[in-house]
mmCIF file with all atom_site columns, C-alpha atoms in Angstrom:
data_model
loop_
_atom_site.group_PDB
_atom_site.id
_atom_site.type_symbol
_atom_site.label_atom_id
_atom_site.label_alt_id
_atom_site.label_comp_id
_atom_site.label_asym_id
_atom_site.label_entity_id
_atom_site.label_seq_id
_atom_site.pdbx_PDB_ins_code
_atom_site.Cartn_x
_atom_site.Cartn_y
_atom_site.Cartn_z
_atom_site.occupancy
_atom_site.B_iso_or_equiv
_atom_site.pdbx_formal_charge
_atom_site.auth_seq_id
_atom_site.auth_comp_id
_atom_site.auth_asym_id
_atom_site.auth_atom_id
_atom_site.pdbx_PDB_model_num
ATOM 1  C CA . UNK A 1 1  ? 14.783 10.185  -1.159 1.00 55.00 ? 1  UNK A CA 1
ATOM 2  C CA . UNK A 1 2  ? 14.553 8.015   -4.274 1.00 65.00 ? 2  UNK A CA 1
ATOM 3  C CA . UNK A 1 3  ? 11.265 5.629   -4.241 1.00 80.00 ? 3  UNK A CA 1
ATOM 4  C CA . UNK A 1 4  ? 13.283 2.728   -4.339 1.00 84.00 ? 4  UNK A CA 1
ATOM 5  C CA . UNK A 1 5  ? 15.731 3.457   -1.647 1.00 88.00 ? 5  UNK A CA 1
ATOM 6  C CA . UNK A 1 6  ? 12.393 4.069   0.383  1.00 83.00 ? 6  UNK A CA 1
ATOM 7  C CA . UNK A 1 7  ? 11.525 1.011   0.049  1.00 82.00 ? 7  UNK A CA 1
ATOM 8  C CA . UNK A 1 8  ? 14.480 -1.009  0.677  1.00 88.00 ? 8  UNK A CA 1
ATOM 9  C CA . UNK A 1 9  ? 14.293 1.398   3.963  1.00 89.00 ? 9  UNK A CA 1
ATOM 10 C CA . UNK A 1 10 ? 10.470 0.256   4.445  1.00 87.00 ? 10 UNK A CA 1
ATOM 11 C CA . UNK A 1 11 ? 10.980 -3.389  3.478  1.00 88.00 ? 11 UNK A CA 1
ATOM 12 C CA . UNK A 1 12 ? 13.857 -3.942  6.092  1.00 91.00 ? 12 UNK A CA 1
ATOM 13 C CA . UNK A 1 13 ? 11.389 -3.048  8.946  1.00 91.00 ? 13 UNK A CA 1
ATOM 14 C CA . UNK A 1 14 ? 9.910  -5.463  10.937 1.00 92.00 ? 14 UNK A CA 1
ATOM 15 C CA . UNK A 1 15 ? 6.786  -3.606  11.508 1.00 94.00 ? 15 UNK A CA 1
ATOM 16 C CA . UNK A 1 16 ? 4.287  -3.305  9.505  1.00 94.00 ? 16 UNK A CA 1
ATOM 17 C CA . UNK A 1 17 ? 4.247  0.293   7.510  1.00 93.00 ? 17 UNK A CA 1
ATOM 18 C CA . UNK A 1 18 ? 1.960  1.880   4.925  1.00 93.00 ? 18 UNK A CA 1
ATOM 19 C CA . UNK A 1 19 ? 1.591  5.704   3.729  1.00 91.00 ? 19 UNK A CA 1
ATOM 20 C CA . UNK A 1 20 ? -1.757 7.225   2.359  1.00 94.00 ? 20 UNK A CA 1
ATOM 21 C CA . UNK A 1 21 ? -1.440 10.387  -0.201 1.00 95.00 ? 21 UNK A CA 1
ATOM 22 C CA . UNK A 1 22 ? -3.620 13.454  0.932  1.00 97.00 ? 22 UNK A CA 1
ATOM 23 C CA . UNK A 1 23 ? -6.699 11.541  -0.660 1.00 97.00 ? 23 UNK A CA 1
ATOM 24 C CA . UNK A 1 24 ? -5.946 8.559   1.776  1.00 97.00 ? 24 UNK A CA 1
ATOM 25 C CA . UNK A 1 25 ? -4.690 6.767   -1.101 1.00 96.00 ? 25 UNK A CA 1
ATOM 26 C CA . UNK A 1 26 ? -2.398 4.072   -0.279 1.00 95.00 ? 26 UNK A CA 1
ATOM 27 C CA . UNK A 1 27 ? 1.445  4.546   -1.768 1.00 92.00 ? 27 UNK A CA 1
ATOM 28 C CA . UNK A 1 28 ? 3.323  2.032   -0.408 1.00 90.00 ? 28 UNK A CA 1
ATOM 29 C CA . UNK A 1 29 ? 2.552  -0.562  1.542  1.00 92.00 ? 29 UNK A CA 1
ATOM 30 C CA . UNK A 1 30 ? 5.947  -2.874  3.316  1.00 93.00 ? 30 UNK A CA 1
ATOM 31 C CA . UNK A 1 31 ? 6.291  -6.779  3.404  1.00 93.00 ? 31 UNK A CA 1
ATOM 32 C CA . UNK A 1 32 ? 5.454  -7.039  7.308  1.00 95.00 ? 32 UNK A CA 1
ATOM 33 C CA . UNK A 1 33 ? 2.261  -4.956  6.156  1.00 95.00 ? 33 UNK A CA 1
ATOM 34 C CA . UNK A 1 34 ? 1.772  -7.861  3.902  1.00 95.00 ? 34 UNK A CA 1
ATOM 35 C CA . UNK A 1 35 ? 2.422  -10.709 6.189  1.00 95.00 ? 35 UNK A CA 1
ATOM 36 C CA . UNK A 1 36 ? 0.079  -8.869  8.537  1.00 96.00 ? 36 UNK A CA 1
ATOM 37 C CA . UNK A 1 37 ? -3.265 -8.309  6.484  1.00 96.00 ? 37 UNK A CA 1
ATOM 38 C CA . UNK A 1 38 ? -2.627 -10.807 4.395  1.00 97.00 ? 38 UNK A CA 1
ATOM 39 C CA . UNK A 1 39 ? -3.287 -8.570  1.193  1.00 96.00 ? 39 UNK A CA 1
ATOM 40 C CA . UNK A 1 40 ? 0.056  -8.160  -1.369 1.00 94.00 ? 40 UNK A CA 1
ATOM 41 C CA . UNK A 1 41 ? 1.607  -4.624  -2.163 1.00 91.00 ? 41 UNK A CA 1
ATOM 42 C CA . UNK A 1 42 ? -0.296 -4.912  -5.710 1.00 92.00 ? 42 UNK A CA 1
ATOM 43 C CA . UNK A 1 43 ? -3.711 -5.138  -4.304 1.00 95.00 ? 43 UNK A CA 1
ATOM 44 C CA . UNK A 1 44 ? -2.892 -2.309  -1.584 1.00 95.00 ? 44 UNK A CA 1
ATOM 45 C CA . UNK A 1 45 ? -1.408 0.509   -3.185 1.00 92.00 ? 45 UNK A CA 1
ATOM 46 C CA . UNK A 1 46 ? -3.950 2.936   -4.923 1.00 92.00 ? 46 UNK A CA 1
ATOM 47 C CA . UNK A 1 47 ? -6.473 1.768   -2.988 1.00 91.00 ? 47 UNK A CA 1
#
């Protein structure tokens, strides 16, 4: 799947969502995960 499909897909949940690479890297981090911790999808991803 295409990254930005995947997000459209991870943005239109109401939960919050976020995947880790194998290095527990964040890679993408959803709006509810946003509106939940408070930190933007800027700040989390690669972290």
């Amino acid at each position: 799947m295409e990254n930005k499909e995947q997000n459209v897909i991870l943005d239109s949940i109401s939960e919050g969502v976020f995947t880790v690479d194998l290095d527990w890297r964040i890679t993408s981090f959803n709006r509810a995960a946003e509106e939940i911790t408070g930190i933007g999808h800027q700040d989390a991803v690669g972290k």
